[in-house]
Amino acid sequence: MATRTRKRGVLLSLSVALAAGLVTANGSASAADSASATRVAQAPFEMVQSPPGRVAAAPSPPPDPDMSAAAELFLTHVLDLLQKNSLERNKVDWPEVRRQAFADAAGAKTTADTYEAIDTAVKALNNRHTYFLRPDQAAALDPPVEVPGTEGPPPVPRGHLIGQKIGYVSLPTTDKIPGYARAGAEVVRTVDASGPCGWIVDLRGDSGGAMWPMLDALAPLLGDGRLGAFVDADGEQSAWELKKGQLSVGGEVISKDVPPSIETGEPGIDDYVTHNAYVLKRPRPPVAVLTGPETASAGEATLIAFRGRPEARSFGLPTAGLATGNTTYPFHDGSLLVLTETADVDRTGRRYGNTPIAPDVRVDFTDQDVAGGPGDPVVDAARKWLESRPACRA
């Protein structure tokens, strides 16, 4: 298993499963739909070591003579993961949760026979960003990059110049899409060739995925230093930092390439991030960040990276309210646990979570309004503010 820092930080899983109907608001699984989620390798039944100072898992109830060893071991393992790693682990009556789980799974012969008991345990966490998926639902989270019969590959960042002064870049949802970070970096460089005095970062269509390719694309706009952090249930923080194009979390640099996973068989990814060290023609510009109800998870983390940055302001509507870091645990039977283990913190120390993040300036809009240019009410409001800033009045 990867280290706690890498497990928690290198990939931030997305909330699309919630929006697409894969899970309900209380965390239980519903009908599967096509979406994408990050995976962090977790060997079947590998026991999780308690970090120093953390309370060990409560003992499970006495063995049920009618439950198979495989079912008992599987259920115990999932409960251990929930208790030892969940952001809510200090708020739950674990002896009671375990008692109820084993009562619900009485007589279980297969791992599938324990699924409903796991659903109940997940619900006890009261975290809508945590969910447990059956094998068919988990399989639906990993569609191919290009699906025959669709319009082509998933979207990547795009951008253009608005008027003569304002750069615009829009980030879509991503989860380990090859070329995402490189395309985003190229968009910023291309738009910057015109020397814009201010920038609009549109996150209204960014419902999550992997945060690091997003931050990598926007590195020239973010600037070096601490961008934010993950904080766990015990208050331990792992800082997100940027230095000369290199992103790191908890002091560990995010690798350019993601190697193949031996445990899950997932292919590796080249250019996961680019270590984008490009310097803008007009450094430290004002930045307007656009948000809406589809801005979620990694999209919210990208917003948070701009919170507290000088000359940054957000416009639009409140976000989805899933500003937490997830770890995914795939199991040998094909099921998958997506577990919220951290909350996001901005560079000023403000903590976020599963509450929508309100913009600095509320601007109502509809899906039909989202045009990324003149006539889009949120873009117009952001542009007006940017053009009032000293950098654009000079």
XYZ file of C-alpha atoms in Angstrom:
394
model
C 0.000 0.000 0.000
C 1.214 3.532 -0.724
C 2.228 5.859 2.043
C -0.475 7.854 3.784
C 0.664 11.030 2.067
C 0.637 9.528 -1.406
C -2.527 7.552 -0.767
C -4.330 10.673 0.372
C -2.840 13.271 -1.876
C -1.583 12.214 -5.266
C -5.088 11.732 -6.653
C -8.221 13.464 -5.536
C -11.247 11.471 -6.562
C -14.197 13.137 -8.205
C -17.821 13.645 -7.300
C -19.225 12.807 -10.702
C -20.526 9.514 -9.341
C -22.815 11.481 -7.046
C -23.988 13.844 -9.771
C -24.451 11.042 -12.294
C -26.564 8.945 -9.948
C -24.001 6.295 -9.045
C -24.510 7.093 -5.381
C -27.202 8.840 -3.425
C -26.689 11.791 -1.130
C -26.431 9.549 1.915
C -23.578 7.592 0.390
C -25.352 4.418 -0.637
C -24.955 3.083 -4.149
C -27.670 3.513 -6.769
C -27.954 2.547 -10.424
C -24.624 2.667 -12.219
C -23.879 5.309 -14.803
C -20.819 6.263 -16.802
C -18.398 8.373 -14.803
C -14.776 8.367 -13.748
C -12.997 7.913 -10.434
C -9.434 7.707 -9.276
C -7.933 4.555 -7.906
C -5.185 3.997 -5.396
C -3.915 0.440 -5.247
C -5.076 -1.528 -2.231
C -4.276 -5.217 -2.035
C -7.200 -7.478 -1.070
C -7.542 -7.862 2.696
C -4.324 -5.968 3.414
C -4.541 -4.781 6.974
C -4.088 -1.034 7.477
C -1.485 0.010 10.009
C -2.598 2.595 12.563
C -0.389 5.712 12.483
C 1.236 6.681 15.799
C -1.264 8.136 18.202
C -4.327 6.876 16.357
C -6.719 4.604 18.228
C -6.754 1.037 16.926
C -9.933 -0.380 15.451
C -12.576 -1.578 17.864
C -12.812 -5.356 18.015
C -15.503 -6.973 15.924
C -18.257 -8.987 17.615
C -17.680 -12.706 18.310
C -17.538 -14.794 15.122
C -20.804 -15.923 13.622
C -20.566 -19.706 13.173
C -22.824 -19.453 10.118
C -20.685 -16.791 8.393
C -17.927 -17.961 6.063
C -14.342 -17.000 6.825
C -14.090 -15.084 3.539
C -17.181 -12.991 4.296
C -16.061 -12.307 7.868
C -12.563 -11.267 6.794
C -13.885 -9.021 4.041
C -16.398 -7.239 6.262
C -13.813 -6.803 9.023
C -11.351 -5.327 6.537
C -13.818 -2.777 5.174
C -14.885 -1.752 8.680
C -11.217 -1.338 9.623
C -10.687 0.977 6.652
C -13.696 3.073 7.621
C -12.705 3.330 11.276
C -9.000 4.001 10.786
C -9.089 6.331 7.795
C -12.436 8.131 7.586
C -12.577 11.868 8.142
C -15.489 11.148 10.508
C -13.743 8.376 12.432
C -13.779 10.314 15.710
C -17.531 10.985 15.532
C -18.824 7.418 15.225
C -19.761 4.803 17.830
C -17.645 2.061 16.281
C -18.558 -0.815 18.630
C -22.219 -0.221 17.757
C -21.506 0.160 14.012
C -19.574 -3.121 14.027
C -22.248 -4.892 16.025
C -24.924 -3.754 13.609
C -22.825 -4.624 10.546
C -22.237 -8.191 11.680
C -25.885 -8.550 12.662
C -26.915 -7.386 9.176
C -24.458 -9.806 7.569
C -25.381 -12.806 9.710
C -24.981 -16.052 7.794
C -23.118 -14.395 4.908
C -21.338 -16.901 2.664
C -19.820 -14.586 0.046
C -18.409 -11.082 0.076
C -21.488 -9.945 -1.858
C -23.624 -11.069 1.079
C -21.969 -8.348 3.205
C -22.670 -5.427 0.848
C -25.851 -4.245 2.544
C -24.098 -4.304 5.927
C -21.304 -2.183 4.442
C -23.889 0.260 3.062
C -25.268 0.722 6.570
C -21.791 1.290 8.017
C -21.011 3.861 5.323
C -24.288 5.647 6.052
C -23.223 5.965 9.706
C -20.376 8.235 8.577
C -22.914 10.764 7.289
C -20.575 11.878 4.508
C -22.076 12.131 1.017
C -18.628 12.006 -0.635
C -18.031 8.484 0.738
C -19.673 5.532 -0.983
C -19.398 1.800 -1.617
C -19.911 0.393 -5.123
C -20.849 -3.085 -6.301
C -18.612 -4.626 -8.970
C -20.833 -3.559 -11.891
C -21.000 -0.011 -10.567
C -17.247 0.120 -10.002
C -16.630 -1.120 -13.547
C -18.776 1.747 -14.873
C -16.345 4.224 -13.309
C -13.588 3.324 -15.765
C -14.800 3.882 -19.330
C -12.169 3.902 -22.063
C -10.625 7.242 -22.976
C -12.331 7.052 -26.374
C -15.671 5.273 -26.614
C -16.767 4.016 -30.041
C -19.845 5.885 -31.218
C -19.215 8.972 -29.098
C -18.021 12.335 -30.282
C -14.403 11.526 -29.527
C -11.964 11.813 -26.656
C -12.835 13.508 -23.360
C -12.481 17.290 -23.284
C -9.276 19.011 -22.257
C -8.682 22.614 -21.166
C -9.408 25.300 -23.717
C -8.920 29.044 -23.809
C -8.878 32.245 -25.772
C -8.466 35.983 -25.449
C -11.524 38.056 -24.518
C -11.250 41.490 -26.067
C -7.697 42.775 -26.046
C -6.863 42.372 -22.359
C -8.356 39.321 -20.693
C -7.157 35.724 -20.930
C -9.749 32.971 -20.534
C -9.144 29.307 -19.716
C -11.819 26.689 -19.009
C -11.072 23.450 -17.172
C -13.349 20.426 -17.659
C -13.617 17.369 -15.467
C -10.665 15.009 -15.630
C -9.545 11.768 -14.135
C -6.099 10.802 -15.344
C -6.910 11.773 -18.946
C -3.668 11.484 -20.928
C -2.594 14.861 -22.225
C -4.880 16.941 -19.974
C -2.115 18.789 -18.132
C -0.037 19.294 -21.275
C -3.037 20.661 -23.187
C -3.823 23.007 -20.310
C -0.259 24.271 -20.124
C -0.217 24.887 -23.881
C -3.498 26.815 -23.698
C -2.102 29.151 -21.037
C 1.091 29.752 -23.022
C -0.827 30.373 -26.244
C -3.234 32.862 -24.684
C -0.399 34.538 -22.792
C 1.372 35.313 -26.070
C -1.036 38.262 -26.373
C 0.042 39.589 -22.970
C -3.308 39.679 -21.130
C -3.435 41.851 -18.027
C -5.959 39.621 -16.212
C -7.284 36.076 -16.400
C -10.573 34.242 -16.065
C -10.418 30.616 -14.866
C -13.749 28.927 -15.589
C -14.467 25.971 -13.298
C -18.231 25.836 -13.861
C -17.932 22.566 -15.779
C -15.238 21.046 -13.551
C -16.994 18.374 -11.494
C -13.820 16.750 -10.261
C -11.279 14.081 -11.038
C -7.577 14.468 -10.431
C -6.615 17.858 -9.032
C -2.921 17.783 -9.917
C -3.275 18.053 -13.716
C -5.608 20.999 -13.119
C -3.203 22.808 -10.812
C -0.302 21.991 -13.116
C -2.061 23.676 -16.050
C -2.748 26.747 -13.920
C 0.656 26.905 -12.195
C 1.694 30.180 -13.916
C -1.470 31.834 -12.565
C -1.191 30.402 -9.060
C 2.383 31.410 -8.319
C 4.899 29.664 -6.088
C 4.235 28.905 -2.447
C 1.650 27.135 -0.335
C -1.612 26.663 -2.237
C -3.622 24.800 0.393
C -3.597 21.516 2.259
C -5.405 18.335 3.167
C -6.309 17.952 6.851
C -7.364 14.670 8.427
C -9.575 13.832 11.390
C -6.698 14.368 13.818
C -5.803 17.796 12.430
C -2.687 16.587 10.623
C -2.062 18.632 7.478
C -0.352 17.751 4.201
C 0.403 20.984 2.379
C -0.084 21.517 -1.350
C 2.901 23.491 -2.554
C 4.200 24.829 -5.849
C 7.862 25.613 -6.484
C 9.261 26.361 -9.930
C 6.545 24.338 -11.607
C 6.741 21.333 -9.300
C 3.658 20.510 -7.268
C 4.031 18.602 -4.021
C 1.801 17.332 -1.238
C 3.145 16.753 2.238
C 6.637 17.423 0.865
C 6.375 14.719 -1.806
C 6.694 15.931 -5.400
C 3.924 14.862 -7.780
C 5.549 12.691 -10.437
C 5.264 13.618 -14.101
C 4.174 10.091 -14.991
C 1.892 7.657 -13.177
C 3.290 4.105 -13.359
C 1.073 1.114 -14.161
C -0.612 -0.511 -11.186
C 0.442 -4.080 -10.522
C -2.495 -4.581 -8.119
C -5.321 -3.318 -10.350
C -3.807 -3.710 -13.821
C -4.478 -0.068 -14.655
C -2.175 1.338 -17.329
C 0.254 4.093 -16.517
C -0.150 7.685 -17.638
C 2.494 9.763 -19.351
C 2.439 13.504 -18.694
C 0.096 13.223 -15.731
C 1.598 16.591 -14.808
C 4.210 18.580 -16.728
C 6.061 20.448 -13.949
C 4.813 23.594 -15.630
C 7.416 26.291 -14.892
C 6.214 28.742 -17.547
C 6.398 32.409 -16.464
C 3.664 34.775 -17.649
C 4.570 37.833 -19.669
C 2.790 39.853 -16.998
C 3.377 37.932 -13.740
C 1.001 37.930 -10.773
C -2.083 39.104 -12.683
C -5.548 39.480 -11.189
C -7.542 36.260 -11.596
C -11.315 35.785 -11.608
C -12.454 32.224 -10.872
C -15.903 31.193 -12.105
C -17.891 28.586 -10.161
C -21.288 26.926 -10.168
C -23.181 23.932 -8.782
C -21.216 21.529 -11.013
C -17.889 22.715 -9.577
C -17.047 19.811 -7.279
C -14.322 17.810 -5.540
C -11.077 18.406 -7.448
C -12.756 21.372 -9.118
C -13.365 22.824 -5.668
C -9.769 22.073 -4.680
C -8.675 24.117 -7.704
C -10.893 26.975 -6.546
C -9.468 26.672 -3.033
C -5.922 26.943 -4.408
C -6.831 30.501 -5.483
C -8.500 31.390 -2.178
C -6.307 33.831 -0.284
C -4.174 34.565 -3.351
C -3.727 38.333 -3.771
C -5.829 39.768 -6.585
C -8.101 36.724 -6.904
C -11.885 36.785 -6.731
C -14.632 34.254 -7.473
C -17.851 34.824 -9.417
C -20.943 32.766 -10.170
C -22.947 30.395 -7.989
C -22.087 28.195 -4.968
C -20.208 24.967 -5.646
C -21.419 21.401 -5.088
C -19.971 21.196 -1.582
C -17.605 18.220 -1.914
C -14.315 19.885 -0.971
C -12.800 16.778 0.544
C -10.041 14.355 -0.403
C -10.984 10.769 -1.215
C -9.052 7.538 -1.423
C -10.395 4.642 -3.453
C -9.958 1.033 -2.344
C -10.619 -1.596 -5.041
C -11.248 -5.098 -3.681
C -10.564 -8.535 -5.136
C -14.258 -9.172 -5.927
C -14.514 -6.006 -8.044
C -16.270 -3.859 -5.463
C -14.883 -0.454 -4.575
C -14.856 1.777 -1.517
C -14.473 5.527 -2.095
C -13.597 6.952 1.303
C -13.351 10.594 2.352
C -10.210 10.867 4.463
C -9.400 14.580 4.434
C -10.937 18.024 4.145
C -9.463 20.811 2.037
C -7.795 23.863 3.581
C -6.872 27.044 1.731
C -3.605 28.960 2.020
C -5.035 31.143 4.810
C -5.930 28.112 6.944
C -9.666 28.174 6.301
C -11.150 24.684 6.259
C -13.754 23.487 3.775
C -15.802 20.303 3.535
C -19.146 19.050 2.297
C -20.787 22.464 2.302
C -21.121 24.509 -0.906
C -18.521 27.254 -1.285
C -20.163 30.602 -1.983
C -18.506 32.863 -4.555
C -17.199 36.285 -3.586
C -19.640 37.796 -6.091
C -22.873 35.950 -6.819
C -23.935 36.050 -10.458
C -26.896 33.903 -11.476
C -26.649 31.952 -14.714
C -28.219 29.037 -16.558
C -26.597 26.324 -18.647
C -27.617 28.269 -21.743
C -25.682 31.314 -20.464
C -22.344 29.480 -20.287
C -20.588 30.719 -23.394
C -17.125 31.662 -22.157
C -17.297 35.087 -23.775
C -19.350 38.289 -24.123
C -22.992 37.688 -23.296
C -22.170 35.186 -20.562
C -23.272 37.089 -17.420
C -20.581 35.569 -15.188
C -17.812 36.260 -17.701
C -19.089 39.810 -18.126
C -19.029 40.442 -14.355
C -15.562 38.939 -14.026
C -14.258 40.946 -16.974
C -15.610 44.187 -15.521
C -13.805 43.528 -12.236
C -10.551 42.546 -13.944
C -10.535 45.661 -16.103
C -10.922 47.762 -12.953
C -7.772 46.332 -11.385
C -4.514 48.306 -11.400
C -2.791 45.737 -13.638
C -5.391 46.344 -16.360
C -5.661 50.114 -15.939
C -1.983 50.739 -16.517
